[in-house]
Every structure is written in C-alpha cells, then in structure tokens.
Amino acid sequence: MQIDLTGRTALITGSTEGIGYAIARQLASAGADVVLNGRSDEKTAKAADRLKGEGVKGSIDAVAADLATAAGCGALVARIPHVDILINNAGIFQPIDFFEADDEVWDRHWQVNVMSAVRLSRAYLPGMQKSNWGRVIFIASESGFNIPVEMIHYGVSKTADIAVARGLAKRMAGTGVTVNSVLPGPTLSEGVEAMLAEERAKTGKPIEEIAAAFVKQHRGSSIIQRAASVEEIANLVTYLASPFASATTGASVRVDGGVIDTL
Ligand code: NAD
C-alpha cells in the first residue's frame, strides 16, 4: 500500500514535538503539505526547520497559536482557512490526585484537550464537506476508556474527545469526510519523558527501561509491556488520514499495546 497525500493540506495541532511531530513527519513524507502548530514562535519555527531538514516531500508551514483559547484557534483559522486533514493532537496530561485537582486543572485540560478540537472541527469541517473529502482525527487515549485514577480530569477529557469524534462522524453522514479517534497507550513522547524525568535522574536507567517499568506498574494490562514509539502512533494516523481508510468513520481505533482489556 503506497500512501500518497500529494495535494492535500494537513494541520497537526501541537506538533512541535512528541506524537504530533511524528505525525507531521509521516504525513509530509507521504506528500501532504503540512502546517505545524505550537504555542511559541521560536519553538514552532524550530520544528519547521527540523522537518524541512528531514527530506520530506510536502511543503511545511508553521503557525504559533495557543489553542487553549478561542482567540488562538481563531488566529490559526484566519491564517489557514482550509485544510483537508485535521489532526487534533494538542493535549496536556498532568497526574494530580482528584482531591488536589482544582477547577483550574479541570478547565485547563478541558480547554486544551477538548475545546481546541471542537473549535477547529467547527471551523474546518464545512470546507471539507464542500469539497466532499476530508479527514478529522482526534488523538484521544486509552485513558478515555480506562479512566486513570491518578488523572481523572485527563481521562474525562479524552472520553469527551471520543464522543465528539463519534458525533461529528454521524454529522458528516453521506459525505466523503471521515472523523475518527485514535487511542494511543503510553507512548514515549517528549511529554512523557518529562513526566518520567525525576525517576530517570534518580535511577540513571535508560528512558525506555523506565517507561517499560511505568507501563507495568500503571498499565498492567499492557500486552506489549512497554511504551510505544511516537512513530508507531503516526503509522496508524497516516493510514486513517489516507484515501485507503474511506470506510472507517466514527471509530475509536486503538494503538494502545493491548492496554484496553476488552474484545
Ligand atoms: P507532548 O507533550 O510531547 O507534546 C504536546 C504538544 O502539544 C507540544 O507540541 C506542545 O507544544 C503542544 N501543545 C500543548 N498545549 C498546547 C496549546 N495550548 N496550544 C497549542 N499547542 C499545545 O505530548 P504527546 O505525548 O506527544 O501527546 C500528544 C497527544 O497524544 C495528546 O493529546 C495526548 O493526550 C495524547 N496521548 C499521549 C499519550 C502518551 O503516552 N504520550 C498517550 C495517549 C494519548
């Protein structure tokens, strides 16, 4: 299967690093014209330079915008009025016990993880519908099914992402636009590396080993018993973004290493 996305424009939110950057690299390698996004001008421009240096086929644009706010989403849409592929990847995760998590924690997770995707879907879906082709992919999480006890606020935001994606798929019924959510399990992104930094400094062990120990301790049902790589997530997303995935819509597709223990 040769995936060719030449002539399609793809926006990947929160793509200066981590899973988002890996998705951007794969989509651009498949020929898509890619728009990167992060919060700071400097980091976003740096990510664009890095991607250009990786010999990808598609063109690279970059827009700095804080998608936690309606104004930030509006500024992004004003700069990039149409996309064929929208990857709602920007997300935050912070382990905080339920009794320590105040309204601000809940609001922040809700704004970044859910409302950014809601606002951008509202802005871009009509254009996709008009051209009768489009792909919207929400990077949710297995945590949307298995609510993690150490970050209930995060799990709830990811359940909401899955629900919005399902609803939007139905809203686009009968068009060439598909909407899906992707459910990664623990994945060795920069964000997760930062979360494990203390343990790494304490033990001096390689990050993969520390991540595998985290997976065994906190996601005991994992069948692969390790963290996934960002490329493993991007592989699935690239397929779902391609014309080959035209009969997959309204789905929540797992790339969780088997963490969700249901058939
Ligand atoms: P990361 O922290 O490595 O990268 C996050 C990216 O989002 C960065 O580019 C950051 O600049 C951007 N970002 C954060 N807040 C933003 C905002 N307000 N506006 C614009 N950009 C913003 O994260 P990651 O681990 O690569 O996670 C990416 C997505 O995958 C998230 O939605 C996350 O919930 C989901 N996910 C991650 C894992 C995992 O284990 N890494 C597992 C399941 C799901």
Short mmCIF file of C-alpha atoms and ligand atoms in Angstrom, two decimals:
data_model
loop_
_atom_site.label_atom_id
_atom_site.label_comp_id
_atom_site.label_asym_id
_atom_site.label_seq_id
_atom_site.Cartn_x
_atom_site.Cartn_y
_atom_site.Cartn_z
CA MET A 1 0.00 0.00 0.00
CA GLN A 2 1.58 3.25 -1.15
CA ILE A 3 0.05 6.21 0.66
CA ASP A 4 0.13 9.35 -1.46
CA LEU A 5 -1.18 12.55 0.09
CA THR A 6 0.15 14.91 -2.57
CA GLY A 7 -2.06 17.98 -2.93
CA ARG A 8 -3.69 17.58 0.50
CA THR A 9 -3.11 20.11 3.27
CA ALA A 10 -2.78 18.71 6.77
CA LEU A 11 -2.87 20.69 10.01
CA ILE A 12 -1.47 18.91 13.05
CA THR A 13 -2.09 20.78 16.28
CA GLY A 14 0.60 20.67 18.97
CA SER A 15 3.22 19.35 16.58
CA THR A 16 6.49 20.93 17.70
CA GLU A 17 7.42 17.63 19.35
CA GLY A 18 6.07 14.28 20.51
CA ILE A 19 3.34 12.36 18.72
CA GLY A 20 2.27 15.46 16.76
CA TYR A 21 5.69 15.99 15.23
CA ALA A 22 5.95 12.31 14.27
CA ILE A 23 2.54 12.52 12.57
CA ALA A 24 3.60 15.69 10.73
CA ARG A 25 6.78 13.99 9.54
CA GLN A 26 4.90 10.96 8.21
CA LEU A 27 2.16 12.98 6.50
CA ALA A 28 4.76 15.25 4.88
CA SER A 29 6.77 12.19 3.82
CA ALA A 30 3.60 10.91 2.12
CA GLY A 31 3.45 14.19 0.17
CA ALA A 32 0.99 16.25 2.24
CA ASP A 33 1.56 19.98 2.65
CA VAL A 34 1.86 20.22 6.39
CA VAL A 35 1.03 23.00 8.84
CA LEU A 36 2.78 22.69 12.19
CA ASN A 37 1.49 24.35 15.34
CA GLY A 38 2.82 25.07 18.80
CA ARG A 39 2.49 27.82 21.33
CA SER A 40 5.72 29.80 20.91
CA ASP A 41 7.01 31.36 17.69
CA GLU A 42 10.50 30.16 18.42
CA LYS A 43 9.66 26.51 19.07
CA THR A 44 7.26 26.34 16.14
CA ALA A 45 9.77 27.83 13.70
CA LYS A 46 12.45 25.48 15.02
CA ALA A 47 10.21 22.45 14.47
CA ALA A 48 9.51 23.62 10.91
CA ASP A 49 13.25 23.95 10.20
CA ARG A 50 13.84 20.49 11.65
CA LEU A 51 11.12 18.97 9.48
CA LYS A 52 12.37 20.71 6.34
CA GLY A 53 15.77 19.18 7.08
CA GLU A 54 14.31 15.66 7.12
CA GLY A 55 13.88 15.50 3.34
CA VAL A 56 10.08 15.25 3.32
CA LYS A 57 8.08 15.65 0.10
CA GLY A 58 5.35 18.13 1.09
CA SER A 59 5.73 21.82 1.90
CA ILE A 60 5.99 22.93 5.54
CA ASP A 61 4.22 25.89 7.12
CA ALA A 62 4.09 26.74 10.80
CA VAL A 63 1.67 28.80 12.89
CA ALA A 64 2.23 29.64 16.54
CA ALA A 65 -1.09 29.84 18.38
CA ASP A 66 -2.23 28.89 21.85
CA LEU A 67 -5.18 26.61 21.15
CA ALA A 68 -6.33 26.70 24.77
CA THR A 69 -8.15 29.92 23.85
CA ALA A 70 -10.84 30.78 21.32
CA ALA A 71 -8.67 33.72 20.19
CA GLY A 72 -5.72 31.37 19.50
CA CYS A 73 -7.90 28.99 17.49
CA GLY A 74 -9.38 31.96 15.62
CA ALA A 75 -5.93 33.30 14.72
CA LEU A 76 -4.88 29.89 13.38
CA VAL A 77 -8.01 29.58 11.25
CA ALA A 78 -7.55 33.15 9.93
CA ARG A 79 -4.02 32.22 8.76
CA ILE A 80 -5.01 28.77 7.40
CA PRO A 81 -8.63 28.96 6.24
CA HIS A 82 -8.88 25.48 4.67
CA VAL A 83 -7.34 22.09 5.42
CA ASP A 84 -8.12 18.64 4.04
CA ILE A 85 -6.76 16.78 7.04
CA LEU A 86 -7.12 17.99 10.62
CA ILE A 87 -5.27 16.15 13.35
CA ASN A 88 -6.47 17.29 16.77
CA ASN A 89 -3.36 16.28 18.65
CA ALA A 90 -2.60 19.16 21.05
CA GLY A 91 -3.09 17.86 24.53
CA ILE A 92 -1.84 18.06 28.07
CA PHE A 93 -1.68 15.46 30.83
CA GLN A 94 -0.78 16.07 34.42
CA PRO A 95 -1.08 13.45 37.14
CA ILE A 96 -2.86 15.13 40.07
CA ASP A 97 -4.98 13.35 42.63
CA PHE A 98 -8.71 14.08 42.37
CA PHE A 99 -8.75 15.89 45.74
CA GLU A 100 -5.85 18.14 44.72
CA ALA A 101 -7.19 18.94 41.25
CA ASP A 102 -8.99 22.28 41.50
CA ASP A 103 -11.29 23.89 38.91
CA GLU A 104 -8.32 25.45 37.13
CA VAL A 105 -6.82 21.99 36.45
CA TRP A 106 -10.13 20.71 35.08
CA ASP A 107 -10.66 23.85 32.97
CA ARG A 108 -7.16 23.76 31.52
CA HIS A 109 -7.46 20.11 30.47
CA TRP A 110 -10.91 20.77 29.04
CA GLN A 111 -9.82 23.82 27.02
CA VAL A 112 -6.68 22.27 25.54
CA ASN A 113 -7.82 18.67 25.11
CA VAL A 114 -11.43 19.17 24.08
CA MET A 115 -12.34 22.75 23.14
CA SER A 116 -9.37 23.25 20.79
CA ALA A 117 -10.60 20.23 18.81
CA VAL A 118 -14.23 21.36 18.95
CA ARG A 119 -13.39 24.86 17.69
CA LEU A 120 -11.13 23.68 14.88
CA SER A 121 -13.57 20.97 13.76
CA ARG A 122 -16.31 23.61 13.65
CA ALA A 123 -14.08 25.84 11.53
CA TYR A 124 -12.72 23.26 9.07
CA LEU A 125 -15.45 20.66 8.57
CA PRO A 126 -17.71 22.86 6.38
CA GLY A 127 -14.83 23.34 3.88
CA MET A 128 -14.17 19.60 3.83
CA GLN A 129 -17.86 18.91 3.33
CA LYS A 130 -17.93 21.35 0.40
CA SER A 131 -15.06 19.57 -1.34
CA ASN A 132 -16.60 16.21 -0.35
CA TRP A 133 -13.33 14.92 1.07
CA GLY A 134 -11.75 15.32 4.45
CA ARG A 135 -10.20 13.60 7.42
CA VAL A 136 -10.52 14.65 11.04
CA ILE A 137 -8.64 12.59 13.60
CA PHE A 138 -8.80 13.17 17.33
CA ILE A 139 -5.76 11.91 19.22
CA ALA A 140 -7.64 10.64 22.25
CA SER A 141 -6.19 7.96 24.55
CA GLU A 142 -6.83 4.57 26.07
CA SER A 143 -7.32 6.74 29.19
CA GLY A 144 -10.67 7.75 27.69
CA PHE A 145 -11.81 4.15 28.28
CA ASN A 146 -9.69 3.20 31.30
CA ILE A 147 -10.00 6.34 33.40
CA PRO A 148 -6.60 6.65 35.16
CA VAL A 149 -7.01 7.08 38.89
CA GLU A 150 -4.01 9.45 39.04
CA MET A 151 -5.53 11.86 36.48
CA ILE A 152 -9.30 11.51 36.31
CA HIS A 153 -9.56 15.01 34.74
CA TYR A 154 -7.41 13.82 31.82
CA GLY A 155 -9.36 10.61 31.31
CA VAL A 156 -12.64 12.53 31.22
CA SER A 157 -11.30 14.96 28.62
CA LYS A 158 -10.29 12.03 26.41
CA THR A 159 -13.68 10.33 26.80
CA ALA A 160 -15.16 13.62 25.59
CA ASP A 161 -12.84 13.63 22.55
CA ILE A 162 -14.02 10.13 21.60
CA ALA A 163 -17.65 11.20 21.98
CA VAL A 164 -17.21 14.38 19.92
CA ALA A 165 -15.47 12.44 17.14
CA ARG A 166 -18.26 9.88 17.03
CA GLY A 167 -20.91 12.59 16.94
CA LEU A 168 -19.14 14.52 14.19
CA ALA A 169 -18.74 11.38 12.07
CA LYS A 170 -22.52 10.99 12.19
CA ARG A 171 -22.96 14.70 11.45
CA MET A 172 -20.91 14.19 8.25
CA ALA A 173 -23.03 11.22 7.15
CA GLY A 174 -23.16 10.62 3.42
CA THR A 175 -20.13 12.80 2.63
CA GLY A 176 -16.54 11.86 1.83
CA VAL A 177 -15.46 13.23 5.19
CA THR A 178 -14.47 10.77 7.90
CA VAL A 179 -13.99 11.53 11.58
CA ASN A 180 -12.26 9.09 13.92
CA SER A 181 -10.43 8.98 17.20
CA VAL A 182 -7.13 7.23 17.78
CA LEU A 183 -6.40 5.76 21.19
CA PRO A 184 -2.68 5.53 21.94
CA GLY A 185 -1.44 3.80 25.04
CA PRO A 186 1.63 5.03 26.92
CA THR A 187 3.93 6.48 24.26
CA LEU A 188 7.48 7.71 24.63
CA SER A 189 6.98 11.33 23.61
CA GLU A 190 8.85 14.35 24.97
CA GLY A 191 5.87 14.98 27.26
CA VAL A 192 6.10 11.51 28.78
CA GLU A 193 9.90 11.78 29.03
CA ALA A 194 9.39 14.95 31.07
CA MET A 195 6.90 13.13 33.30
CA LEU A 196 9.49 10.38 33.93
CA ALA A 197 12.49 12.76 34.26
CA GLU A 198 12.63 12.54 38.05
CA GLU A 199 12.77 8.74 38.03
CA ARG A 200 15.40 8.86 35.30
CA ALA A 201 17.58 11.26 37.31
CA LYS A 202 17.14 9.10 40.41
CA THR A 203 17.97 5.74 38.80
CA GLY A 204 20.17 6.74 35.83
CA LYS A 205 18.44 3.99 33.81
CA PRO A 206 17.69 4.34 30.07
CA ILE A 207 14.36 6.07 29.41
CA GLU A 208 12.91 3.03 27.57
CA GLU A 209 13.51 0.88 30.66
CA ILE A 210 11.91 3.45 32.96
CA ALA A 211 8.94 3.77 30.60
CA ALA A 212 8.51 -0.02 30.50
CA ALA A 213 8.53 -0.13 34.32
CA PHE A 214 5.90 2.66 34.35
CA VAL A 215 3.75 0.70 31.92
CA LYS A 216 3.98 -2.49 34.01
CA GLN A 217 3.14 -0.59 37.20
CA HIS A 218 0.39 1.74 35.96
CA ARG A 219 -0.99 -0.06 32.88
CA GLY A 220 -0.65 -3.68 33.98
CA SER A 221 -2.95 -4.95 31.21
CA SER A 222 -0.49 -3.82 28.52
CA ILE A 223 0.26 -6.75 26.25
CA ILE A 224 3.37 -5.23 24.71
CA GLN A 225 4.61 -4.29 28.24
CA ARG A 226 6.45 -1.23 27.02
CA ALA A 227 5.74 2.26 25.84
CA ALA A 228 5.01 2.67 22.14
CA SER A 229 7.21 4.88 19.99
CA VAL A 230 5.75 8.04 18.50
CA GLU A 231 6.26 6.52 15.04
CA GLU A 232 4.00 3.57 15.94
CA ILE A 233 1.17 6.03 16.63
CA ALA A 234 1.91 8.07 13.50
CA ASN A 235 1.72 4.93 11.31
CA LEU A 236 -1.92 4.37 12.22
CA VAL A 237 -2.81 8.05 11.91
CA THR A 238 -1.25 8.25 8.45
CA TYR A 239 -3.33 5.30 7.26
CA LEU A 240 -6.54 6.82 8.69
CA ALA A 241 -5.70 10.14 7.01
CA SER A 242 -5.30 8.44 3.65
CA PRO A 243 -7.86 7.70 0.92
CA PHE A 244 -7.45 3.98 1.77
CA ALA A 245 -9.35 4.47 5.06
CA SER A 246 -12.55 5.75 3.41
CA ALA A 247 -14.84 3.18 5.08
CA THR A 248 -13.55 3.81 8.59
CA THR A 249 -15.50 6.56 10.30
CA GLY A 250 -16.99 7.11 13.73
CA ALA A 251 -14.46 4.63 15.06
CA SER A 252 -12.16 4.75 18.05
CA VAL A 253 -9.11 2.91 16.83
CA ARG A 254 -6.63 1.53 19.36
CA VAL A 255 -2.87 1.67 19.18
CA ASP A 256 -2.57 1.01 22.89
CA GLY A 257 -0.40 -2.08 23.01
CA GLY A 258 -3.42 -4.03 24.22
CA VAL A 259 -3.98 -1.99 27.40
CA ILE A 260 -7.78 -1.88 26.99
CA ASP A 261 -8.81 -5.35 28.14
CA THR A 262 -11.98 -5.84 26.15
CA LEU A 263 -12.80 -7.63 22.91
P1 NAD B 1 3.91 16.27 24.19
O1 NAD B 1 3.77 16.97 25.50
O2 NAD B 1 5.16 15.52 23.89
O3 NAD B 1 3.62 17.30 23.02
C1 NAD B 1 2.48 18.10 23.12
C2 NAD B 1 2.44 19.10 22.02
O4 NAD B 1 1.25 19.88 22.21
C3 NAD B 1 3.60 20.06 22.00
O5 NAD B 1 3.96 20.33 20.67
C4 NAD B 1 3.00 21.31 22.65
O6 NAD B 1 3.62 22.50 22.19
C5 NAD B 1 1.57 21.23 22.18
N1 NAD B 1 0.62 21.97 23.00
C6 NAD B 1 0.32 21.82 24.31
N2 NAD B 1 -0.59 22.73 24.69
C7 NAD B 1 -0.88 23.46 23.59
C8 NAD B 1 -1.72 24.57 23.34
N3 NAD B 1 -2.44 25.13 24.32
N4 NAD B 1 -1.76 25.09 22.10
C9 NAD B 1 -1.02 24.56 21.10
N5 NAD B 1 -0.19 23.52 21.28
C10 NAD B 1 -0.13 22.99 22.51
O7 NAD B 1 2.62 15.33 24.09
P2 NAD B 1 2.41 13.88 23.44
O8 NAD B 1 2.73 12.87 24.47
O9 NAD B 1 3.05 13.82 22.13
O10 NAD B 1 0.82 13.89 23.31
C11 NAD B 1 0.15 14.28 22.12
C12 NAD B 1 -1.30 13.86 22.22
O11 NAD B 1 -1.38 12.44 22.38
C13 NAD B 1 -2.04 14.47 23.40
O12 NAD B 1 -3.34 14.80 23.03
C14 NAD B 1 -2.05 13.34 24.42
O13 NAD B 1 -3.12 13.44 25.33
C15 NAD B 1 -2.18 12.13 23.51
N6 NAD B 1 -1.70 10.88 24.13
C16 NAD B 1 -0.41 10.76 24.55
C17 NAD B 1 -0.01 9.58 25.13
C18 NAD B 1 1.39 9.39 25.60
O14 NAD B 1 1.64 8.45 26.38
N7 NAD B 1 2.35 10.19 25.18
C19 NAD B 1 -0.91 8.52 25.28
C20 NAD B 1 -2.21 8.68 24.84
C21 NAD B 1 -2.60 9.87 24.25
#
